[in-house]
Coordinates of C-alpha atoms and ligand atoms in Angstrom, one line a residue:
M1 CA 93.2 125.6 88.0
P2 CA 94.6 127.4 91.1
I3 CA 97.0 125.5 93.4
R4 CA 95.2 124.0 96.4
I5 CA 96.4 121.9 99.2
L6 CA 94.8 118.4 98.9
A7 CA 92.3 117.2 101.5
C8 CA 93.8 114.5 103.8
E9 CA 91.4 111.9 102.4
V10 CA 93.0 112.4 99.0
V11 CA 96.5 112.5 100.5
S12 CA 96.0 109.2 102.2
K13 CA 95.2 107.6 98.8
I14 CA 98.4 108.8 97.2
A15 CA 101.3 106.2 97.3
A16 CA 103.7 107.7 99.8
G17 CA 107.4 108.0 99.6
E18 CA 110.4 109.9 98.5
V19 CA 110.5 111.2 94.9
V20 CA 113.9 112.7 95.0
D21 CA 116.6 110.1 95.2
R22 CA 119.1 111.3 92.7
P23 CA 119.7 114.3 90.4
A24 CA 117.9 112.7 87.5
S25 CA 114.7 112.4 89.6
V26 CA 114.9 116.2 90.2
V27 CA 115.2 116.8 86.5
K28 CA 112.3 114.4 85.9
E29 CA 110.0 116.2 88.3
L30 CA 110.8 119.6 86.9
V31 CA 110.5 118.6 83.3
E32 CA 107.1 116.9 84.0
N33 CA 106.0 120.2 85.6
S34 CA 107.0 122.1 82.5
L35 CA 105.2 119.6 80.2
D36 CA 102.1 119.8 82.4
A37 CA 102.3 123.6 82.1
G38 CA 102.0 123.2 78.3
A39 CA 105.6 124.2 77.5
T40 CA 106.7 123.9 73.9
Q41 CA 110.3 124.7 74.8
I42 CA 112.2 123.2 77.7
S43 CA 115.9 123.8 78.4
V44 CA 117.8 121.8 81.0
E45 CA 121.2 122.6 82.3
A46 CA 123.1 120.5 84.8
Q47 CA 126.6 120.8 86.3
D48 CA 128.6 118.1 88.1
G49 CA 126.0 115.4 87.5
G50 CA 123.3 117.7 88.8
V51 CA 124.7 117.9 92.3
R52 CA 126.1 121.4 91.9
L53 CA 123.3 122.8 89.7
I54 CA 120.1 121.8 87.8
R55 CA 118.2 124.5 86.0
V56 CA 115.0 123.9 84.0
T57 CA 113.5 126.7 82.0
D58 CA 110.2 126.5 80.1
N59 CA 107.8 128.7 78.2
G60 CA 104.7 127.1 79.9
S61 CA 101.8 128.7 81.7
G62 CA 103.9 130.0 84.6
I63 CA 102.5 130.3 88.2
S64 CA 100.6 133.4 89.2
A65 CA 102.1 135.6 91.8
S66 CA 99.5 134.7 94.4
D67 CA 100.2 131.0 94.0
V68 CA 104.0 130.7 93.9
E69 CA 104.5 130.1 97.6
R70 CA 101.7 127.6 97.8
A71 CA 103.4 125.5 95.1
F72 CA 106.1 124.6 97.7
H73 CA 103.6 123.3 100.3
R74 CA 103.4 119.5 100.6
Y75 CA 100.4 118.2 98.7
A76 CA 99.7 121.5 96.9
T77 CA 98.7 120.9 93.4
S78 CA 96.7 122.5 90.6
K79 CA 96.2 119.2 88.9
I80 CA 93.7 117.3 90.9
E81 CA 91.2 118.2 93.6
T82 CA 89.0 115.3 94.6
L83 CA 89.2 111.5 94.9
T84 CA 87.3 111.1 91.6
D85 CA 90.1 113.1 89.9
L86 CA 92.6 110.4 90.9
E87 CA 90.8 108.0 88.6
K88 CA 91.2 110.2 85.5
I89 CA 94.6 111.7 85.7
S90 CA 95.7 113.3 82.4
T91 CA 98.7 115.2 83.7
L92 CA 102.1 113.8 84.5
G93 CA 102.1 115.2 88.0
F94 CA 99.3 115.1 90.5
R95 CA 100.8 114.5 93.9
G96 CA 101.9 118.0 94.9
E97 CA 105.1 116.6 96.3
A98 CA 107.9 117.4 94.0
L99 CA 108.6 121.1 94.7
P100 CA 108.5 120.7 98.5
S101 CA 110.7 117.6 98.3
I102 CA 113.3 119.3 96.1
A103 CA 113.3 122.4 98.3
A104 CA 113.9 120.2 101.4
A105 CA 116.9 118.7 99.7
A106 CA 118.6 121.7 98.0
D107 CA 118.6 125.4 97.6
V108 CA 115.9 126.4 95.2
E109 CA 115.1 129.5 93.2
I110 CA 112.1 130.0 91.0
L111 CA 111.3 132.8 88.6
T112 CA 107.9 132.5 87.1
K113 CA 105.4 134.6 85.2
A114 CA 101.8 133.7 84.4
D115 CA 99.9 135.7 81.7
V116 CA 97.6 137.3 84.3
D117 CA 100.6 139.0 85.9
T118 CA 102.5 142.0 84.6
A119 CA 105.8 141.0 86.3
G120 CA 107.4 137.7 87.2
T121 CA 107.8 136.5 90.8
Y122 CA 111.2 135.5 92.1
L123 CA 111.4 133.3 95.2
Q124 CA 114.5 131.9 96.9
L125 CA 114.2 129.0 99.3
K126 CA 116.7 127.7 101.7
S127 CA 115.8 124.5 103.6
N128 CA 112.3 125.0 102.3
N129 CA 112.0 128.4 104.0
I130 CA 111.6 131.6 101.9
A131 CA 114.8 133.5 102.0
K132 CA 114.0 136.2 99.4
R133 CA 111.0 137.3 97.3
D134 CA 110.7 140.0 94.8
K135 CA 109.4 140.9 91.4
R136 CA 111.5 140.5 88.2
S137 CA 110.7 140.8 84.6
R138 CA 110.6 137.7 82.4
P139 CA 108.4 136.4 79.6
Q140 CA 105.7 133.9 80.4
G141 CA 107.1 130.7 81.8
T142 CA 109.1 129.3 84.6
T143 CA 112.7 128.7 85.6
V144 CA 113.6 126.6 88.5
T145 CA 117.2 126.5 89.7
V146 CA 118.3 123.8 92.1
Q147 CA 121.7 124.1 93.8
H148 CA 123.8 122.0 96.1
L149 CA 121.5 119.0 96.0
F150 CA 121.8 116.8 99.1
R151 CA 124.3 119.1 100.7
N152 CA 122.6 118.4 104.0
F153 CA 122.2 114.7 103.3
P154 CA 125.7 113.3 103.4
V155 CA 124.5 109.7 103.3
R156 CA 122.4 110.4 100.1
L157 CA 125.4 112.2 98.6
K158 CA 127.7 109.3 99.4
F159 CA 125.5 106.8 97.6
L160 CA 125.4 108.8 94.4
K161 CA 127.5 107.4 91.6
S162 CA 130.1 109.6 89.9
A163 CA 129.1 112.8 88.2
T164 CA 129.5 111.2 84.8
T165 CA 127.1 108.4 85.7
E166 CA 124.6 110.9 87.1
S167 CA 124.9 113.0 83.9
G168 CA 124.3 109.8 81.9
H169 CA 121.1 109.3 83.8
I170 CA 120.0 112.9 83.1
A171 CA 120.9 112.5 79.4
N172 CA 118.9 109.3 79.1
L173 CA 115.9 110.8 80.9
L174 CA 115.8 113.8 78.6
S175 CA 116.2 111.5 75.6
Q176 CA 113.1 109.6 76.8
Y177 CA 111.0 112.7 77.3
A178 CA 112.1 114.0 73.9
L179 CA 111.0 110.7 72.3
A180 CA 107.6 111.0 74.0
F181 CA 107.0 114.7 73.3
H182 CA 108.2 115.2 69.8
E183 CA 106.4 118.5 69.5
V184 CA 108.4 120.0 72.3
R185 CA 111.8 121.4 71.7
F186 CA 114.3 120.1 74.2
N187 CA 117.8 121.3 75.0
L188 CA 120.2 119.7 77.3
V189 CA 123.4 121.3 78.4
L190 CA 125.7 119.2 80.6
D191 CA 128.7 121.0 82.1
G192 CA 128.4 123.7 79.5
R193 CA 128.2 121.3 76.5
L194 CA 125.1 121.0 74.4
T195 CA 124.3 117.3 74.7
L196 CA 120.9 117.0 73.2
H197 CA 118.9 119.2 71.0
T198 CA 115.5 118.4 69.4
S199 CA 113.6 120.6 67.0
G200 CA 110.2 120.0 68.4
N201 CA 108.8 119.7 64.9
G202 CA 106.5 116.8 65.9
S203 CA 108.4 114.1 64.0
L204 CA 109.3 111.0 66.1
E205 CA 111.8 109.9 63.4
D206 CA 113.7 113.2 63.8
V207 CA 114.0 112.7 67.5
V208 CA 115.2 109.1 67.0
A209 CA 117.8 110.4 64.6
E210 CA 118.9 112.8 67.2
V211 CA 119.0 110.3 70.0
Y212 CA 120.1 107.1 68.3
G213 CA 121.7 108.4 65.1
L214 CA 120.5 108.8 61.5
E215 CA 121.4 105.2 60.5
V216 CA 119.0 103.8 63.1
A217 CA 116.3 106.3 62.3
K218 CA 116.4 105.4 58.6
Q219 CA 115.7 101.8 59.3
M220 CA 113.0 102.0 62.0
L221 CA 109.5 100.7 61.1
K222 CA 106.4 102.6 61.9
I223 CA 103.6 101.0 63.9
S224 CA 100.5 101.7 61.9
K225 CA 97.8 103.6 63.7
T226 CA 94.4 102.0 64.2
D227 CA 91.3 103.1 66.0
Q228 CA 91.5 100.3 68.5
V229 CA 91.7 100.7 72.3
P230 CA 94.4 100.6 73.5
G231 CA 96.0 102.6 70.8
V232 CA 99.5 101.7 70.0
S233 CA 102.0 103.9 68.1
G234 CA 105.7 104.3 67.7
L235 CA 108.7 102.9 65.9
V236 CA 110.4 99.5 66.1
S237 CA 113.6 98.2 64.6
P238 CA 113.6 95.5 61.9
P239 CA 115.1 92.2 63.1
S240 CA 118.3 93.0 61.3
L241 CA 118.9 96.0 63.6
A242 CA 119.2 94.5 67.1
R243 CA 121.1 95.5 70.3
S244 CA 122.7 93.5 73.0
S245 CA 120.9 95.3 75.8
R246 CA 117.3 96.1 76.7
S247 CA 118.1 99.8 77.2
Y248 CA 116.8 100.6 73.8
L249 CA 113.3 99.7 74.7
S250 CA 111.2 102.8 75.6
F251 CA 107.7 102.5 76.7
F252 CA 105.2 105.3 77.3
V253 CA 101.6 105.1 78.5
N254 CA 99.6 108.1 77.6
R255 CA 103.1 109.6 76.9
R256 CA 104.2 108.9 80.5
W257 CA 107.6 107.2 80.4
V258 CA 107.1 103.9 82.3
H259 CA 109.0 100.8 83.3
S260 CA 106.7 97.9 82.3
S261 CA 107.8 94.3 82.1
L262 CA 104.4 93.6 80.5
L263 CA 105.1 96.0 77.6
A264 CA 108.7 94.7 77.3
R265 CA 107.5 91.1 77.1
A266 CA 104.8 92.0 74.5
T267 CA 107.4 93.7 72.4
E268 CA 110.1 91.1 72.6
D269 CA 107.5 88.3 72.1
A270 CA 106.6 89.9 68.7
Y271 CA 110.3 89.2 67.7
H272 CA 110.1 85.6 68.8
G273 CA 112.4 83.5 66.6
L274 CA 113.6 86.6 64.7
L275 CA 116.5 87.6 67.0
M276 CA 119.5 85.7 68.2
T277 CA 119.6 84.9 71.9
G278 CA 120.8 87.9 73.9
K279 CA 119.7 90.4 71.2
H280 CA 116.9 92.9 71.8
P281 CA 115.1 95.3 69.5
I282 CA 115.1 99.0 69.5
A283 CA 111.5 100.2 70.2
I284 CA 109.7 103.3 71.1
V285 CA 106.1 102.3 71.9
N286 CA 103.4 104.5 73.2
V287 CA 100.2 103.0 74.5
S288 CA 97.1 105.2 74.8
L289 CA 94.3 104.3 77.1
P290 CA 91.4 106.1 78.7
P291 CA 92.7 107.2 82.1
P292 CA 90.2 105.1 84.1
E293 CA 91.8 102.0 82.5
L294 CA 95.1 102.4 84.3
D295 CA 96.5 103.1 87.7
I296 CA 99.6 105.2 87.8
N297 CA 99.4 105.8 91.5
V298 CA 101.3 102.6 92.2
H299 CA 104.7 104.1 93.1
P300 CA 105.7 107.7 94.1
T301 CA 108.0 108.1 91.1
K302 CA 105.0 107.1 88.9
R303 CA 107.3 105.0 86.8
D304 CA 105.1 101.9 87.3
V305 CA 101.6 101.5 85.8
K306 CA 98.9 99.0 86.4
F307 CA 96.6 98.2 83.6
L308 CA 93.0 97.4 84.3
N309 CA 93.0 94.8 81.6
S310 CA 96.6 93.8 81.1
Q311 CA 95.9 90.8 78.8
I312 CA 94.3 93.1 76.2
V313 CA 97.2 95.5 76.4
Y314 CA 99.7 92.7 76.0
I315 CA 98.0 91.2 73.0
T316 CA 97.3 94.5 71.2
V317 CA 100.9 95.6 71.6
Q318 CA 102.3 92.3 70.5
K319 CA 100.0 92.0 67.5
S320 CA 100.6 95.6 66.4
I321 CA 104.4 95.0 66.3
E322 CA 104.1 91.5 64.7
K323 CA 102.1 93.1 61.9
V324 CA 104.9 95.7 61.3
L325 CA 107.6 93.0 61.4
A326 CA 105.7 90.8 58.9
K327 CA 106.2 93.5 56.3
A328 CA 109.9 94.1 57.3
P329 CA 112.7 93.0 54.9
P330 CA 114.2 89.6 55.9
P331 CA 117.2 89.8 58.2
E332 CA 120.6 89.9 56.4
V333 CA 122.5 87.9 58.9
K334 CA 121.9 84.2 59.2
T335 CA 121.0 83.7 62.9
G336 CA 121.4 79.9 63.0
A337 CA 119.4 77.8 65.4
P338 CA 118.1 79.8 68.4
S339 CA 120.4 78.6 71.2
S340 CA 117.6 79.0 73.8
T341 CA 116.1 75.8 72.5
P342 CA 116.5 73.3 75.4
P343 CA 118.6 70.3 74.5
P344 CA 116.8 67.0 74.2
S345 CA 116.9 65.2 77.5
L346 CA 119.5 62.6 76.4
W347 CA 122.0 65.3 75.8
T348 CA 123.6 66.5 79.0
V349 CA 125.2 69.8 79.5
K350 CA 127.4 68.0 81.9
G351 CA 130.6 69.0 83.6
T352 CA 130.5 72.8 83.2
E353 CA 132.1 72.8 86.6
T354 CA 134.9 70.6 85.5
V355 CA 137.6 72.8 84.1
S356 CA 139.8 71.0 81.8
L357 CA 138.9 69.4 78.5
P358 CA 140.3 66.1 77.1
I359 CA 142.0 66.1 73.8
L360 CA 139.3 65.9 71.1
R361 CA 139.4 64.6 67.6
V362 CA 137.3 66.6 65.1
V363 CA 134.8 64.5 63.2
G364 CA 133.0 67.1 61.2
Q365 CA 130.7 70.2 61.1
L366 CA 127.0 70.1 61.6
A367 CA 124.6 72.7 60.3
S368 CA 127.5 75.1 59.7
N369 CA 127.2 75.8 63.4
Y370 CA 128.5 72.9 65.5
I371 CA 131.8 71.1 65.5
M372 CA 131.4 67.4 66.2
A373 CA 134.3 65.9 68.0
E374 CA 135.1 62.6 69.7
G375 CA 137.0 62.2 72.9
P376 CA 137.8 59.5 75.4
E377 CA 134.5 60.2 77.2
G378 CA 132.2 60.0 74.1
L379 CA 130.8 62.6 71.7
Y380 CA 131.1 66.3 71.9
L381 CA 129.0 68.9 70.0
V382 CA 130.8 72.2 70.2
D383 CA 129.1 75.5 69.4
Q384 CA 131.6 77.2 67.2
H385 CA 130.7 80.8 68.0
A386 CA 130.5 80.2 71.8
A387 CA 133.8 78.3 71.7
H388 CA 135.6 81.0 69.7
E389 CA 134.2 83.6 72.0
R390 CA 135.8 81.8 75.0
V391 CA 139.1 81.6 73.2
L392 CA 139.2 85.3 72.3
F393 CA 137.9 86.4 75.7
E394 CA 140.7 84.7 77.5
K395 CA 143.3 86.0 75.0
I396 CA 142.2 89.6 75.4
L397 CA 142.3 89.4 79.2
T398 CA 145.7 87.8 79.1
Q399 CA 147.0 90.5 76.8
R400 CA 145.5 93.1 79.1
A401 CA 147.0 91.6 82.2
Q402 CA 150.4 91.6 80.6
R403 CA 149.7 95.1 79.2
K404 CA 150.5 93.8 75.7
I405 CA 147.4 94.6 73.8
E406 CA 148.1 94.5 70.1
I407 CA 146.5 97.3 68.2
Q408 CA 145.5 97.7 64.5
G409 CA 145.0 101.1 62.9
L410 CA 142.0 101.4 60.6
L411 CA 142.8 102.5 57.1
E412 CA 139.5 104.1 56.9
P413 CA 138.3 105.5 60.2
V414 CA 134.7 104.6 61.1
N415 CA 132.3 107.3 61.9
L416 CA 130.2 106.7 65.0
E417 CA 127.1 108.5 66.1
L418 CA 126.6 108.0 69.8
T419 CA 123.5 108.5 72.0
P420 CA 123.9 111.1 74.7
K421 CA 124.2 108.4 77.3
Q422 CA 126.9 106.6 75.3
E423 CA 128.9 109.8 74.9
E424 CA 128.9 110.2 78.7
V425 CA 130.2 106.7 79.1
L426 CA 132.8 107.2 76.4
K427 CA 134.1 110.4 78.0
K428 CA 134.5 108.7 81.2
K429 CA 136.0 105.5 79.9
A430 CA 138.1 106.8 77.0
E431 CA 141.4 106.1 78.8
L432 CA 140.4 102.6 79.7
L433 CA 139.2 101.9 76.1
G434 CA 142.5 103.2 74.9
E435 CA 144.3 100.6 77.1
F436 CA 142.3 98.0 75.3
G437 CA 143.4 99.3 71.9
F438 CA 140.6 101.6 70.9
S439 CA 141.3 105.0 69.6
L440 CA 138.3 107.4 69.3
E441 CA 138.4 111.0 68.4
P442 CA 135.6 113.6 68.6
F443 CA 134.2 114.5 65.2
G444 CA 131.4 117.0 65.7
A445 CA 128.3 116.8 67.8
R446 CA 128.2 113.3 69.4
S447 CA 130.1 112.0 66.4
Y448 CA 133.4 110.2 66.8
L449 CA 136.0 108.7 64.5
L450 CA 137.2 105.2 65.4
K451 CA 140.8 105.1 64.3
A452 CA 142.2 102.0 65.9
I453 CA 140.9 98.8 67.4
P454 CA 142.4 95.8 69.2
A455 CA 144.3 93.6 66.7
I456 CA 142.2 90.6 67.8
M457 CA 139.0 92.3 66.7
R458 CA 137.3 91.4 63.4
E459 CA 136.4 94.5 61.4
G460 CA 132.8 93.8 60.4
N461 CA 130.2 96.3 61.7
L462 CA 132.4 98.2 64.0
A463 CA 129.9 101.0 64.7
E464 CA 127.5 98.5 66.1
A465 CA 130.2 96.7 68.1
I466 CA 131.3 100.0 69.8
S467 CA 127.7 100.9 70.5
T468 CA 127.2 97.5 72.2
L469 CA 130.5 97.9 74.0
L470 CA 129.6 101.3 75.4
D471 CA 126.2 100.1 76.5
S472 CA 127.7 97.1 78.3
I473 CA 130.0 99.3 80.4
A474 CA 127.5 102.0 81.2
I475 CA 127.0 100.8 84.8
E476 CA 129.7 101.4 87.3
E477 CA 131.4 98.2 88.2
E478 CA 134.6 97.0 89.9
P479 CA 137.6 97.1 87.5
S480 CA 137.9 93.3 86.9
K481 CA 134.2 93.0 86.1
R482 CA 134.4 96.0 83.8
D483 CA 137.5 94.6 82.0
E484 CA 135.6 91.3 81.5
K485 CA 132.6 93.2 80.0
I486 CA 134.9 94.8 77.5
A487 CA 136.6 91.5 76.6
Q488 CA 133.2 89.8 76.3
S489 CA 132.0 92.5 74.0
V490 CA 135.1 92.3 71.7
A491 CA 135.0 88.5 71.8
C492 CA 131.4 88.3 70.9
H493 CA 131.8 90.7 67.9
S494 CA 134.9 89.0 66.6
A495 CA 134.1 85.3 67.1
V496 CA 133.2 83.2 64.1
K497 CA 129.4 83.4 63.5
A498 CA 127.0 80.5 63.5
G499 CA 126.2 79.6 59.9
H500 CA 129.8 80.0 58.8
S501 CA 131.3 76.8 57.4
L502 CA 134.7 75.9 58.6
N503 CA 137.3 73.7 57.0
P504 CA 138.8 70.8 59.0
E505 CA 142.0 72.7 59.6
E506 CA 140.1 75.7 61.1
M507 CA 138.0 73.4 63.2
R508 CA 141.1 71.6 64.6
E509 CA 142.7 74.9 65.4
L510 CA 139.6 76.2 67.2
I511 CA 139.3 73.0 69.3
K512 CA 143.0 73.1 70.1
Q513 CA 142.8 76.6 71.3
L514 CA 139.6 75.8 73.3
E515 CA 141.4 72.9 75.0
Q516 CA 144.0 75.5 76.2
T517 CA 141.5 77.9 77.8
K518 CA 140.9 78.0 81.5
Q519 CA 137.2 77.4 81.3
P520 CA 136.6 75.7 78.0
R521 CA 133.0 74.6 78.8
T522 CA 131.3 77.9 79.0
C523 CA 131.3 81.0 76.8
P524 CA 132.1 84.3 78.5
H525 CA 128.4 84.9 79.1
G526 CA 128.1 81.6 81.0
R527 CA 126.3 79.6 78.3
P528 CA 127.7 76.1 77.5
T529 CA 130.2 75.9 74.6
M530 CA 129.4 72.3 74.2
I531 CA 127.1 69.4 74.9
H532 CA 128.4 66.0 75.7
L533 CA 127.0 62.6 75.1
S534 CA 129.0 60.1 77.2
S535 CA 129.9 56.7 75.9
R536 CA 127.8 55.2 78.7
Q537 CA 124.7 57.2 77.5
L538 CA 125.4 56.1 74.0
E539 CA 125.4 52.5 75.0
K540 CA 122.3 52.9 77.1
E541 CA 120.4 54.6 74.3
F542 CA 121.3 51.8 71.9
G543 CA 120.3 49.2 74.4
R544 CA 123.8 47.8 74.7
T545 CA 123.7 47.9 78.5
G546 CA 120.9 47.2 81.0
Ligands
ADP601 P1 102.4 118.4 91.1 O1 103.1 118.5 89.8 O2 102.2 117.0 91.5 O3 101.1 119.2 91.1 P2 104.6 119.8 92.2 O4 105.1 120.0 93.6 O5 105.5 119.3 91.2 O6 103.3 119.0 92.2 O7 104.1 121.3 91.7 C1 103.2 122.0 92.4 C2 102.4 122.9 91.6 O8 103.2 124.0 91.1 C3 101.8 122.3 90.3 O9 100.6 121.7 90.5 C4 101.7 123.5 89.4 O10 100.5 124.2 89.6 C5 102.8 124.4 89.8 N1 104.0 124.3 88.9 C6 105.1 123.6 89.2 N2 106.0 123.8 88.2 C7 105.5 124.5 87.3 C8 105.9 125.0 86.0 N3 107.1 124.7 85.4 N4 105.0 125.8 85.3 C9 103.7 126.1 85.8 N5 103.3 125.6 87.0 C10 104.1 124.9 87.7
MG602 MG1 105.1 117.9 89.6

């Protein structure tokens, strides 16, 4: 279809707004254009978090010489024409806004060749005005180069995070598109380093192995295809393979990467009772629906979708995943009672604001999970994992404050496979992690060797612990918050698990250490470490007082 400028009645129906707010959104728009152009190979290059340079090269249809300039007009698109087209969008783009918005925010060059043309067209734009135009040879396809993004928008520039954070966003974005388009070969080079490379062989498992590592890919379960509408396909993790953040949930609707609380809920609800509180699955879920059944014109970035019949979508996704999980091998770790269960009304989670803890006498252990203790104020039920987490958390922060972190070298280094995003985080935070006692050395493409850990840390599954740790510090935060995140992550990994029986001596030691902490009544995540039944309540329940 030729590129036309949309009629104003169509324009008025398009959700208005800015599409370019950070380097990753430029990459998103350019990659979507390449995919819409039917490319089977897409290479992305970025420098300095994309601020200095972004270049996207594809082998798609290209733009014919007579159309190139028009592509930079606002609301110029080859993808829709009339109002009715808006109801059946099958392309990723349709708004005709991206190229002009990008050209308004940066210096842009395009070199493109369509099959009808003998030579390619080169166009250079500065502040959205054509600075140069000539003919150059190139094979069919398009290369768009964006330089000095936001140079004339100092406020925008100021609000951008560090180059590493922006690179992390770009790496995550490309990973998501690679997961959705397994038949397309993606390459991502960040600051001269090949960060992501997929084969484009059409196998989702292979892309998962590239993005999340072979270990994860091997364990993922396939959602079996049915003929139902909506169609649901993809891979989900068995309950034994969970993560501490939701950033491993990827949702696509007709292969468009979307944010959808509905799909997140449907997926997590399928794991109901199978995962510990705070744990989330890894999932790559694509929902296919006839275009009239959804509205993607909700937000200019097209990341939100509205389903015509959201109830059916929710149920179909939830049931499809439940069916896969029913066949999954049972989880290896004992999860204990889900701590989200609300306490019966007679138990009060009282006094989380009171800091100190009276001296307690251990009475025994309940369900290999709780320590029963008696104090001057009645009965205390202590969650052993949460209590131990609190103890370790404060120990780590104290050692850190005194710069006295104890380190243990690993006899056998642990091999880690990081996601592109995690690698960006590691590169930025390597020094900080070193201060906490971690020693990681590069070992091939996105592989690292873990050679030392803080002495406080339990060995166990260190690969998972480091992965969780890197995810938890991915967002830029002030140093004290960030230190707490690291301490939380180490404490959570190292604390005694629910389901582990403790002897009286161990229980007494744990309670003693808990008594000495600054905030004994909550775990580092803010959940209670104990519930308390006061002597008064006991008397009342037994009808001893009026
Ligand atoms: P939209 O994608 O919403 O149509 P854009 O501003 O992103 O709007 O692009 C405008 C037009 O330029 C597209 O409709 C398409 O015809 C053309 N175009 C942009 N990028 C490419 C590309 N990589 N390959 C082929 N055509 C492209
Ligand atoms: Mg577009």
